[in-house]
C-alpha atoms as an extended CHARMM CRD file, in Angstrom:
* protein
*
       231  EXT
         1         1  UNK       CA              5.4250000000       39.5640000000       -4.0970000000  PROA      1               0.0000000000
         2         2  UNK       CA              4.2680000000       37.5970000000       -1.1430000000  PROA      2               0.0000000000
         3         3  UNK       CA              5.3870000000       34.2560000000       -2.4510000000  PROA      3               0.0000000000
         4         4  UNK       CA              6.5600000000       32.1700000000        0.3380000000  PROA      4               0.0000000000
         5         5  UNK       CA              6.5400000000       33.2030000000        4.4100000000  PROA      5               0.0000000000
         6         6  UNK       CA              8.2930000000       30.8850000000        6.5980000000  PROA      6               0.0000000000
         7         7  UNK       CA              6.8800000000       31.8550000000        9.4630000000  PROA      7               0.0000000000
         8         8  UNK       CA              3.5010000000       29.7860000000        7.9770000000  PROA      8               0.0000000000
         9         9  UNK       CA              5.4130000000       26.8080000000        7.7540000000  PROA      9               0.0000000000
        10        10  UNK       CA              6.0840000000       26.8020000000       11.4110000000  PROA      10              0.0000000000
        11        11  UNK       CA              2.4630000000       27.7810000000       12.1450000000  PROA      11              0.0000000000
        12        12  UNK       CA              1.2210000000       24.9290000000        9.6180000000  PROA      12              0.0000000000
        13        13  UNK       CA              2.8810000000       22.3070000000       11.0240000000  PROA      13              0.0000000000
        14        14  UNK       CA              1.2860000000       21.3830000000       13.9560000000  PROA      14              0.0000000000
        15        15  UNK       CA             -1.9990000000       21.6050000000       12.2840000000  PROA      15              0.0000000000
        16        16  UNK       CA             -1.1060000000       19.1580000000        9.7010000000  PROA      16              0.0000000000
        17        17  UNK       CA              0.9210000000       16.4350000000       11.8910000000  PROA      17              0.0000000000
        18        18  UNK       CA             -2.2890000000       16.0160000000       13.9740000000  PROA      18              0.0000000000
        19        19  UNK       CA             -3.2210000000       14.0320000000       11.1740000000  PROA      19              0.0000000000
        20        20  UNK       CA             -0.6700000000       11.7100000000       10.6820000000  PROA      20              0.0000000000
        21        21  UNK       CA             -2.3980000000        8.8480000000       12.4050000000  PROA      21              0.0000000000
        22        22  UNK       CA             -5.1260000000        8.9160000000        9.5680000000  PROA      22              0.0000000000
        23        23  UNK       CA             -2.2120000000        8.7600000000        6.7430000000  PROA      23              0.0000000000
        24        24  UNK       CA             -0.6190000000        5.7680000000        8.7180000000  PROA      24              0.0000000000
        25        25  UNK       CA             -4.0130000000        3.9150000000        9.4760000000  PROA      25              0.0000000000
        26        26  UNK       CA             -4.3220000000        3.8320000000        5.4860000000  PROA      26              0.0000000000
        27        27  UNK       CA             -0.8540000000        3.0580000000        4.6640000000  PROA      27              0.0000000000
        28        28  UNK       CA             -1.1250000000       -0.0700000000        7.2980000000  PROA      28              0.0000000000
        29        29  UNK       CA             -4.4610000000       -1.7320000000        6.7510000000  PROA      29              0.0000000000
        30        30  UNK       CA             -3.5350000000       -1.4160000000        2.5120000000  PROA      30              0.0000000000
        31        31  UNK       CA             -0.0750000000       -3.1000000000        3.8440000000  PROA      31              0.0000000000
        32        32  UNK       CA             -1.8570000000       -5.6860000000        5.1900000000  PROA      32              0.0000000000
        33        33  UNK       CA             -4.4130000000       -6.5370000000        3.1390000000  PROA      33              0.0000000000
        34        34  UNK       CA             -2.2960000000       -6.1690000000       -0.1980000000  PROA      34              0.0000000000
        35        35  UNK       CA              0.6020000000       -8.4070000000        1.4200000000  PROA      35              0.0000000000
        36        36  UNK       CA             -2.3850000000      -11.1210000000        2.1520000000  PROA      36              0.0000000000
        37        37  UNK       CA             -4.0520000000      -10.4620000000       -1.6750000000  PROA      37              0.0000000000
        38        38  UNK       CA             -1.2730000000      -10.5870000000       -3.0380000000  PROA      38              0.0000000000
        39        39  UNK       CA              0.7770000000      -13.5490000000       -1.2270000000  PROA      39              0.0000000000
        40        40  UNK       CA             -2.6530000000      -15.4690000000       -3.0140000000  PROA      40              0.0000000000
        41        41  UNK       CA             -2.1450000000      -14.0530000000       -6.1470000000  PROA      41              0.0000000000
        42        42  UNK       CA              1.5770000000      -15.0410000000       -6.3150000000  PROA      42              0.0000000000
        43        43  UNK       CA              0.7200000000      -18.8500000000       -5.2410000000  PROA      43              0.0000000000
        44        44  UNK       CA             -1.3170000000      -19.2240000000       -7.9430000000  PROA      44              0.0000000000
        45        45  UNK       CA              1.2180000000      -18.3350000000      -10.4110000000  PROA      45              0.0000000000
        46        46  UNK       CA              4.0130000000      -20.0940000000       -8.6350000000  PROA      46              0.0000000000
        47        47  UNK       CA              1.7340000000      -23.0570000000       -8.9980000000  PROA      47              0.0000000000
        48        48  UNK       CA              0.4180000000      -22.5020000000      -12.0290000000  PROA      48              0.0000000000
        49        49  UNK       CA             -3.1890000000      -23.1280000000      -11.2860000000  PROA      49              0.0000000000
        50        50  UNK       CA             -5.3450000000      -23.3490000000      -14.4220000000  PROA      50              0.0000000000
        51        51  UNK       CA             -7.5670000000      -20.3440000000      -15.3230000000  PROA      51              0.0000000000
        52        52  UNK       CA             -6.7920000000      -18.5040000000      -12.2580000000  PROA      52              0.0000000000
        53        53  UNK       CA             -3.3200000000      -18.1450000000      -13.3480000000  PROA      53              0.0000000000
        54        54  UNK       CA             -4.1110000000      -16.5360000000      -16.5450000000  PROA      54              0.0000000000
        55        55  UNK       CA             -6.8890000000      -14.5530000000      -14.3810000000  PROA      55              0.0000000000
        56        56  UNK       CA             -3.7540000000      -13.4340000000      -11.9750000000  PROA      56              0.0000000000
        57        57  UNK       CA             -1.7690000000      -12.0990000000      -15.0790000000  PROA      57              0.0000000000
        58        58  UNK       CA             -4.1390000000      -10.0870000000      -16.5820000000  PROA      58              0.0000000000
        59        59  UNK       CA             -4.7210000000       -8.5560000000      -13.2720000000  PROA      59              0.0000000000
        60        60  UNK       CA             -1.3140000000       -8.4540000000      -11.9840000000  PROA      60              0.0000000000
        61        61  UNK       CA             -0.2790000000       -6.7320000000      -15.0610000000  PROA      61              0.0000000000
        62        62  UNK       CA             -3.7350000000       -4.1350000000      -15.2580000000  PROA      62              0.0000000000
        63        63  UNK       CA             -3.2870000000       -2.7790000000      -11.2300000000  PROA      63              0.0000000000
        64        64  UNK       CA              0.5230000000       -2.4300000000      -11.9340000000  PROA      64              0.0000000000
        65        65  UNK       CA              0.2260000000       -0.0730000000      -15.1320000000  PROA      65              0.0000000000
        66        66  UNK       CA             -2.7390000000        1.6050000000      -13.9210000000  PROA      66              0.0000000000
        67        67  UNK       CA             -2.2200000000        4.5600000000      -12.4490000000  PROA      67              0.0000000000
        68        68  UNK       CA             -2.7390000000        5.1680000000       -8.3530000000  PROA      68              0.0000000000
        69        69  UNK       CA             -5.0620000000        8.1710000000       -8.5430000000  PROA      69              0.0000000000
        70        70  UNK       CA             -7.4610000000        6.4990000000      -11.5000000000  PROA      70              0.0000000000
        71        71  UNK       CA             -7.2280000000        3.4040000000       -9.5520000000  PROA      71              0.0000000000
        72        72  UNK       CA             -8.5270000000        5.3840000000       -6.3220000000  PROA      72              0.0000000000
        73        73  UNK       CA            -11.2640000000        6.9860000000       -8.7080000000  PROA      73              0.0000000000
        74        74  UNK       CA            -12.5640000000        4.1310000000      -10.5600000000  PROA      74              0.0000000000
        75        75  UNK       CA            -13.1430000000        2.3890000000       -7.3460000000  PROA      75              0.0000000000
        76        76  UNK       CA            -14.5400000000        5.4980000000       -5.4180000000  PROA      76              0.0000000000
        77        77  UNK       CA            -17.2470000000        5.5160000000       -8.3480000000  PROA      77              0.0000000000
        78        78  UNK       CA            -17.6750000000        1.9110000000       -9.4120000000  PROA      78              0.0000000000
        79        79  UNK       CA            -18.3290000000        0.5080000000       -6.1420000000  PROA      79              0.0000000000
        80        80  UNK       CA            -21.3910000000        2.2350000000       -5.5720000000  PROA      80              0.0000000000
        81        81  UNK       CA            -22.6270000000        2.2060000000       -9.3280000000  PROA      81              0.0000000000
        82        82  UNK       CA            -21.9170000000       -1.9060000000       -9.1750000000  PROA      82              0.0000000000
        83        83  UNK       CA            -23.2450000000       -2.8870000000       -5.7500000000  PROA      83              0.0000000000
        84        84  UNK       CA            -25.8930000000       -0.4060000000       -4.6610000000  PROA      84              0.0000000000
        85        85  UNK       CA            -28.8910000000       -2.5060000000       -5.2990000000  PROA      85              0.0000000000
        86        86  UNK       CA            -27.4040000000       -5.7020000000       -4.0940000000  PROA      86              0.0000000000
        87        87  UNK       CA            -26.4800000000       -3.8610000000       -0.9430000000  PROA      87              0.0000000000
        88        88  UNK       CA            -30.3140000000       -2.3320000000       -0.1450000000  PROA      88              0.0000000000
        89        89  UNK       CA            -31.6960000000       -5.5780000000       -1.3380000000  PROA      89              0.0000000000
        90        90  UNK       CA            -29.3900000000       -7.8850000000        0.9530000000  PROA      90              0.0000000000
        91        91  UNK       CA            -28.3230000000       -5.8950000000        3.8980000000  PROA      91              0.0000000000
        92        92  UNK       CA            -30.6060000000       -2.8220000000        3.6990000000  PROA      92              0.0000000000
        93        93  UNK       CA            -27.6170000000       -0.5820000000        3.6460000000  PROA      93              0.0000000000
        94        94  UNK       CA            -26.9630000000        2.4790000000        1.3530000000  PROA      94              0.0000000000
        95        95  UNK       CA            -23.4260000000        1.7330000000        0.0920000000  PROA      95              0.0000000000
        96        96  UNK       CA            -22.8820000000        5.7200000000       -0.4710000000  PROA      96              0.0000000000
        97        97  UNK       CA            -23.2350000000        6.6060000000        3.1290000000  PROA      97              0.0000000000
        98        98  UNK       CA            -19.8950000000        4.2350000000        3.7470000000  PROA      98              0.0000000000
        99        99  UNK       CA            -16.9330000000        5.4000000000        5.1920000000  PROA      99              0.0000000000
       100       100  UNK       CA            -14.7020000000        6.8450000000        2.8570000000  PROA      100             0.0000000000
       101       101  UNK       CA            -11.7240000000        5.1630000000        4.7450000000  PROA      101             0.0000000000
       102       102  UNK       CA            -13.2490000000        1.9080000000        3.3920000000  PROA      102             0.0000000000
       103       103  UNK       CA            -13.2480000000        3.1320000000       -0.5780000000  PROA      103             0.0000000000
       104       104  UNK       CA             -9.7680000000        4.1640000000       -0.1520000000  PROA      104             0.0000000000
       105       105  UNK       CA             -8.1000000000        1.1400000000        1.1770000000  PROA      105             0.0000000000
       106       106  UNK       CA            -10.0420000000       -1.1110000000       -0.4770000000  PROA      106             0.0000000000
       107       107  UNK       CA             -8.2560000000        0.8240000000       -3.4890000000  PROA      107             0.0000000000
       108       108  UNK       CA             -4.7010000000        0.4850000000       -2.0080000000  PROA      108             0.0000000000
       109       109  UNK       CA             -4.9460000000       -2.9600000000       -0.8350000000  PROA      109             0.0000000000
       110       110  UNK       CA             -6.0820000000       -4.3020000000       -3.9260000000  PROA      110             0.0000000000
       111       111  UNK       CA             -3.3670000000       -1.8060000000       -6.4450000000  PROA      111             0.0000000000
       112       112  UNK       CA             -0.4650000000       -3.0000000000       -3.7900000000  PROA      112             0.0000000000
       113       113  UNK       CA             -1.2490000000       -6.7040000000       -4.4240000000  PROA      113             0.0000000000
       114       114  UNK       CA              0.3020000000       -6.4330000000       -7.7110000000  PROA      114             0.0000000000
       115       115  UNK       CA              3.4830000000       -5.5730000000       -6.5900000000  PROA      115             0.0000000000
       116       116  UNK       CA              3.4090000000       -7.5730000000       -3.2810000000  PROA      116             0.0000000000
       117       117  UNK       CA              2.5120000000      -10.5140000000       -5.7780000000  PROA      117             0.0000000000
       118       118  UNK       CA              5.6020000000      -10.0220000000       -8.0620000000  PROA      118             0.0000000000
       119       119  UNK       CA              7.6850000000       -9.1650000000       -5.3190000000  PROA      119             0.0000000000
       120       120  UNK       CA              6.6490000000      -12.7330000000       -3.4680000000  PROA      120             0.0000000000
       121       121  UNK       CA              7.0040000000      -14.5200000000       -6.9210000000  PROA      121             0.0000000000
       122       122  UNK       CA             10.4610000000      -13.0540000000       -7.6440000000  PROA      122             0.0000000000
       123       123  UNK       CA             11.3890000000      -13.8760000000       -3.8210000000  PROA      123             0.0000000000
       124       124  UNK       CA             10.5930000000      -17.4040000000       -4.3890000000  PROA      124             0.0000000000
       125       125  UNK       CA             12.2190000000      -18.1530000000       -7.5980000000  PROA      125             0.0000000000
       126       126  UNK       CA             15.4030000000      -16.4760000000       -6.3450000000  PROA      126             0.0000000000
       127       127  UNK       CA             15.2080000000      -19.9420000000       -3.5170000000  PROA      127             0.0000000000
       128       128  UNK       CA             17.6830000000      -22.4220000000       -4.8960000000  PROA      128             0.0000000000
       129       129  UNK       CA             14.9910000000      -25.2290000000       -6.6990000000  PROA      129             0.0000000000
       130       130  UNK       CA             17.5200000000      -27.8270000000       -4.8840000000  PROA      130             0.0000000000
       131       131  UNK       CA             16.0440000000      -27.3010000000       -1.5940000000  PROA      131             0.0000000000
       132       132  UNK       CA             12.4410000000      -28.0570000000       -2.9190000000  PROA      132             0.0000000000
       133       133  UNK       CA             13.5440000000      -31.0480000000       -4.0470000000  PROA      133             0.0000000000
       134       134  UNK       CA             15.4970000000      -32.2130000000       -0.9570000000  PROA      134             0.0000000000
       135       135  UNK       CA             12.1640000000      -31.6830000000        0.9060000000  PROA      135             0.0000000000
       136       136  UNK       CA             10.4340000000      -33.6350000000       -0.8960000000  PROA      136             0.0000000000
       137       137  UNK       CA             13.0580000000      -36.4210000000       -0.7000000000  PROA      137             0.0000000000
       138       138  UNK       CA             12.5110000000      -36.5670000000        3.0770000000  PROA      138             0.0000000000
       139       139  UNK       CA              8.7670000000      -36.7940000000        2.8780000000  PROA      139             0.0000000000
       140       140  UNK       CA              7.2810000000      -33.0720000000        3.2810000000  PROA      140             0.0000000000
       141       141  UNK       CA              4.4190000000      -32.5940000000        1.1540000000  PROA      141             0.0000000000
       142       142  UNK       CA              4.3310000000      -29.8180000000       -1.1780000000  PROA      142             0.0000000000
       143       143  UNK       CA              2.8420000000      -27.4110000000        1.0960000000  PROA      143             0.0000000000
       144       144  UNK       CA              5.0820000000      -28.4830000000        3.7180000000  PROA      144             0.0000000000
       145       145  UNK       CA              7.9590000000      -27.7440000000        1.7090000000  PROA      145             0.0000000000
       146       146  UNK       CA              6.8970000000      -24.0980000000        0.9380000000  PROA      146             0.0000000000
       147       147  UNK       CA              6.1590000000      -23.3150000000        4.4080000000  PROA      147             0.0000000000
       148       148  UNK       CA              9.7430000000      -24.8470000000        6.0420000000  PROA      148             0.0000000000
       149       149  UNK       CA             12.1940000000      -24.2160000000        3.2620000000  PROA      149             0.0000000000
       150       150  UNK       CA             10.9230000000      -22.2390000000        0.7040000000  PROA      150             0.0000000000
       151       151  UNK       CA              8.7950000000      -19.3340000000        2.4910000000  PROA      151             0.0000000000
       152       152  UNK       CA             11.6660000000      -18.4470000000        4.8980000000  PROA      152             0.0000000000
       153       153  UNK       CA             13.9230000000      -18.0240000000        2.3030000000  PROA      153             0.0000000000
       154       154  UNK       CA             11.9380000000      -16.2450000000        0.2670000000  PROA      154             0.0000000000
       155       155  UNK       CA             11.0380000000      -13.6340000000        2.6150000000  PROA      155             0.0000000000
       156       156  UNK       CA             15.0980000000      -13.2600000000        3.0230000000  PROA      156             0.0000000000
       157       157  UNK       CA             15.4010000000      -12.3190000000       -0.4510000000  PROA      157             0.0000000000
       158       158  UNK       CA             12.8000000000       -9.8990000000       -0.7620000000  PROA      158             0.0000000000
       159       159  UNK       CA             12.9360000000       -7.5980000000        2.4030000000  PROA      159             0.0000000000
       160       160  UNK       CA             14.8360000000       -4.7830000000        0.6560000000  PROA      160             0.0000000000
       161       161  UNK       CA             12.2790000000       -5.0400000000       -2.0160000000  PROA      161             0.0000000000
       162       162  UNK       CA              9.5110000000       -5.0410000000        0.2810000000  PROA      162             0.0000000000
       163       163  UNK       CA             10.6580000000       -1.9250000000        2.4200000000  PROA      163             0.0000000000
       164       164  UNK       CA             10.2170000000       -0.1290000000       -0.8980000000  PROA      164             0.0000000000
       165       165  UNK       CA              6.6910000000       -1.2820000000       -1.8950000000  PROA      165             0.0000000000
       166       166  UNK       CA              6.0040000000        0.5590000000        1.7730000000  PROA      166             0.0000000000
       167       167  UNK       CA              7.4810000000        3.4130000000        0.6760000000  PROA      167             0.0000000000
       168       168  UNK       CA              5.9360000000        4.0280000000       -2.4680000000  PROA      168             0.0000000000
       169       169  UNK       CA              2.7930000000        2.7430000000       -0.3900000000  PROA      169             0.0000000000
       170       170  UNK       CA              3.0580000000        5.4300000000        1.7240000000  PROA      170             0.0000000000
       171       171  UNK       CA              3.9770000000        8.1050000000       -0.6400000000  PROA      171             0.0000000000
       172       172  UNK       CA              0.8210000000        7.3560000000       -2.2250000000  PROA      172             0.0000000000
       173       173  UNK       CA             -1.6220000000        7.6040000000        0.2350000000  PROA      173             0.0000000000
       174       174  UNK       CA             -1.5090000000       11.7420000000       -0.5880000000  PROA      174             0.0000000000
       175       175  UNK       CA             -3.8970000000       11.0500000000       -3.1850000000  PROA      175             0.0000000000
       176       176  UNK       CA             -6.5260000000       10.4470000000       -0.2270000000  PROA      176             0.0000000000
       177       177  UNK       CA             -7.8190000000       13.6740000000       -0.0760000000  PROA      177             0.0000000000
       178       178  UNK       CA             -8.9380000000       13.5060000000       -3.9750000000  PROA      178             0.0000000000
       179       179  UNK       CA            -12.0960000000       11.3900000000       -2.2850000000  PROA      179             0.0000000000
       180       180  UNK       CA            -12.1200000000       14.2250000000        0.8080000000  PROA      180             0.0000000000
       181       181  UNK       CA            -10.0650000000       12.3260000000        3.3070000000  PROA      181             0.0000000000
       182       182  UNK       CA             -8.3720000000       14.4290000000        5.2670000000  PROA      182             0.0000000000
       183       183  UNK       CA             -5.0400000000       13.1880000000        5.6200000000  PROA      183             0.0000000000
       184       184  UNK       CA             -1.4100000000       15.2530000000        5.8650000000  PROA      184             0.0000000000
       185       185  UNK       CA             -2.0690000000       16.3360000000        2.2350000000  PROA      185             0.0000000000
       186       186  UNK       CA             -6.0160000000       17.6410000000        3.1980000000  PROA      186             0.0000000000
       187       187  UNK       CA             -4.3970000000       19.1990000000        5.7590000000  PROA      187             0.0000000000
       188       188  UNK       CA             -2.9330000000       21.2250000000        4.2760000000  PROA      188             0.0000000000
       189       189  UNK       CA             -6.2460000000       22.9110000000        2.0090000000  PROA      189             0.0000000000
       190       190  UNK       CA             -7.6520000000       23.0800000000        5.9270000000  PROA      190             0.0000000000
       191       191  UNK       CA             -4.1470000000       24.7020000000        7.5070000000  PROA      191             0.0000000000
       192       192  UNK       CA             -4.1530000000       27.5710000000        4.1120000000  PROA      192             0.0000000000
       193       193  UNK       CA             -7.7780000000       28.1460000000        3.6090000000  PROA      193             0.0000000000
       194       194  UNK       CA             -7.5070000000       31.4080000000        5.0190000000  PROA      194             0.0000000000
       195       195  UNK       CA             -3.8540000000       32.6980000000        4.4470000000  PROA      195             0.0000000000
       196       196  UNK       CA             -4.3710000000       31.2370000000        0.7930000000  PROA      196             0.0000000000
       197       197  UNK       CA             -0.6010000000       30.1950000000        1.0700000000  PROA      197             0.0000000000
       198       198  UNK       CA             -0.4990000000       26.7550000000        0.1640000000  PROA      198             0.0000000000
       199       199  UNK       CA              3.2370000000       26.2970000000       -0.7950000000  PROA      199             0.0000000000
       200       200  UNK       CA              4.0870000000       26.5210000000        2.7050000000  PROA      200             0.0000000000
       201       201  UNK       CA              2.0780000000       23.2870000000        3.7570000000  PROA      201             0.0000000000
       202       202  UNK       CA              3.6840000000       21.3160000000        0.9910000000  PROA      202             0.0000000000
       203       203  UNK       CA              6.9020000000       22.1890000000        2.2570000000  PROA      203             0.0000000000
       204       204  UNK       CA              5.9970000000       20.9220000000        6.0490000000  PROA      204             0.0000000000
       205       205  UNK       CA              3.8620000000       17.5770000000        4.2990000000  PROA      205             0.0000000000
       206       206  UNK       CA              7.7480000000       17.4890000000        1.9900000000  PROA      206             0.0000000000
       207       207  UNK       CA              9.4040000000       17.3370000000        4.9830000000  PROA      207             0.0000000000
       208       208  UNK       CA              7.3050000000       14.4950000000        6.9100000000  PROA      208             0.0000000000
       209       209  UNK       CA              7.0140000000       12.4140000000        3.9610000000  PROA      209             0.0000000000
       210       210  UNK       CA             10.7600000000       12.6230000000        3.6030000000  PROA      210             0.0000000000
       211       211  UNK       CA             11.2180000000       11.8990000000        7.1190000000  PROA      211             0.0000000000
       212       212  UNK       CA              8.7860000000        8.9030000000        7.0540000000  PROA      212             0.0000000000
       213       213  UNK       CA             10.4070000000        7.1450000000        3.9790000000  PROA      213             0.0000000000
       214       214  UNK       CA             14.1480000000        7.8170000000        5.6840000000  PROA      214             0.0000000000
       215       215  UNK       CA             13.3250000000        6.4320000000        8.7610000000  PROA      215             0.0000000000
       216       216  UNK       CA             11.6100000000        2.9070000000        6.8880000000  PROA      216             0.0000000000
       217       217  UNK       CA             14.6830000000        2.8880000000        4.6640000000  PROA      217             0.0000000000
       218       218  UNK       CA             16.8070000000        2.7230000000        7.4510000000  PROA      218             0.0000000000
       219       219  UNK       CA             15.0020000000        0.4260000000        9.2490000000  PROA      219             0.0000000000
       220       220  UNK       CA             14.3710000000       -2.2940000000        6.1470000000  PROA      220             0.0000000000
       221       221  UNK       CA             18.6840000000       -1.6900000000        5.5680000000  PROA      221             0.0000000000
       222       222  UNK       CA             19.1830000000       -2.6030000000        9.0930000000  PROA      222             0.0000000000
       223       223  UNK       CA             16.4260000000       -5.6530000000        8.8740000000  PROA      223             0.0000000000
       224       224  UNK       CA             17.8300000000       -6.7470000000        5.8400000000  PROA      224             0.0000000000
       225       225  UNK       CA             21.9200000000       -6.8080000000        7.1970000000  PROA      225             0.0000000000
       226       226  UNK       CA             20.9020000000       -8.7170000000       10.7260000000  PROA      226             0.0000000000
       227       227  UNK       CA             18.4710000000      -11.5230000000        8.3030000000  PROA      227             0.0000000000
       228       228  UNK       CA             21.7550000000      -11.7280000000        6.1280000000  PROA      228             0.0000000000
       229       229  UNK       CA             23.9570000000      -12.9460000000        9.1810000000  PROA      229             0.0000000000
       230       230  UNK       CA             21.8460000000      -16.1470000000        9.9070000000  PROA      230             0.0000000000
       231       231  UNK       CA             21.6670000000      -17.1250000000        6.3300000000  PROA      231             0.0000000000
């Protein structure tokens, strides 16, 4: 049986890498905007905020049990079904003609703030409580205090934790192609449609994966260690 040829994971793999750029595009801009959701959702816990605090729990807690893939779908479908009208009433745009990049970081951003949000919380807690208080003894104002002492610190503390929130990050923008982005895992459909041979792409989107998450691991150890010295 013609199970596995490895000469179509050498002729797969330069079809696939071309689209590498398009699975690091997503991973960054869902970096970015999770890290900034989710640095807000964190301050309102850390400062206990009425309402919104409860409102950041429930949500914290929902995007970190729910499941990437139902995440990405739910959103995919809701945004649409939720702001069509407002959208050709407003701006006189059809929301289903948008980009699909859009739908899918939207998605990521908003599931990674959950875990950007308890990783920041976690961060600052582990920040001796002394130092707060010794900044406010010399006169810095509460926000003052977070942004000198605290937020420094903080950021100290949770760099190995962060380096594997960008990991799993990027692991999980395969689930792209579910909503027809074509990404190193839609590559692959495009690389096999013809040799209907599959396996061998996985193998070649295995390996780059694998190499991706190795070389961030590394990096975040390495980060981590020379942060370490100047504490």
């Amino acid at each position: 049986m013609d199970f596995f040829r490895f000469e179509l994971c050498v002729e797969y793999f330069p079809k696939i890498i071309q689209y590498l750029p398009t699975t690091l595009k997503i991973a960054l801009v869902s970096a970015v905007f999770g890290i900034l959701i989710g640095l807000i959702l964190a301050l309102v816990r850390i400062y206990h905020l009425p309402v919104l605090e409860q409102i950041a729990i429930v949500l914290t807690s929902f995007l970190r049990a729910t499941p990437p893939n139902v995440l990405l779908l739910m959103i995919f479908f809701a945004i649409p079904f939720l702001f069509q009208e407002l959208c050709m009433t407003l701006f006189h745009f059809n929301i289903n003609r948008m980009d699909l990049f859009v739908y899918v970081t939207v998605a990521y951003s908003v599931m990674n703030s959950a875990f950007f949000a308890e990783m920041f919380r976690g961060a600052v807690s582990g920040v001796d409580k002394g130092q707060t208080e010794a900044a406010y003894a010399i006169g810095l104002t509460r926000g003052q205090a977070f942004r000198r002492i605290v937020f420094p610190q903080a950021i100290r503390i949770a760099l190995p934790e962060f380096g594997n929130i960008l990991i799993n990050i990027l692991k999980n923008t395969s689930l792209a192609c579910l909503v027809g982005i074509v990404d190193l895992m839609g590559a692959v459909n495009l690389a096999s449609i013809d040799t209907f041979h599959p396996l061998e792409g996985y193998v070649d989107v295995t390996l780059i994966y694998f190499m991706l998450s190795l070389i961030l691991e590394r990096a975040f150890e390495a980060i981590s260690v020379r942060a370490n010295r100047y504490t």
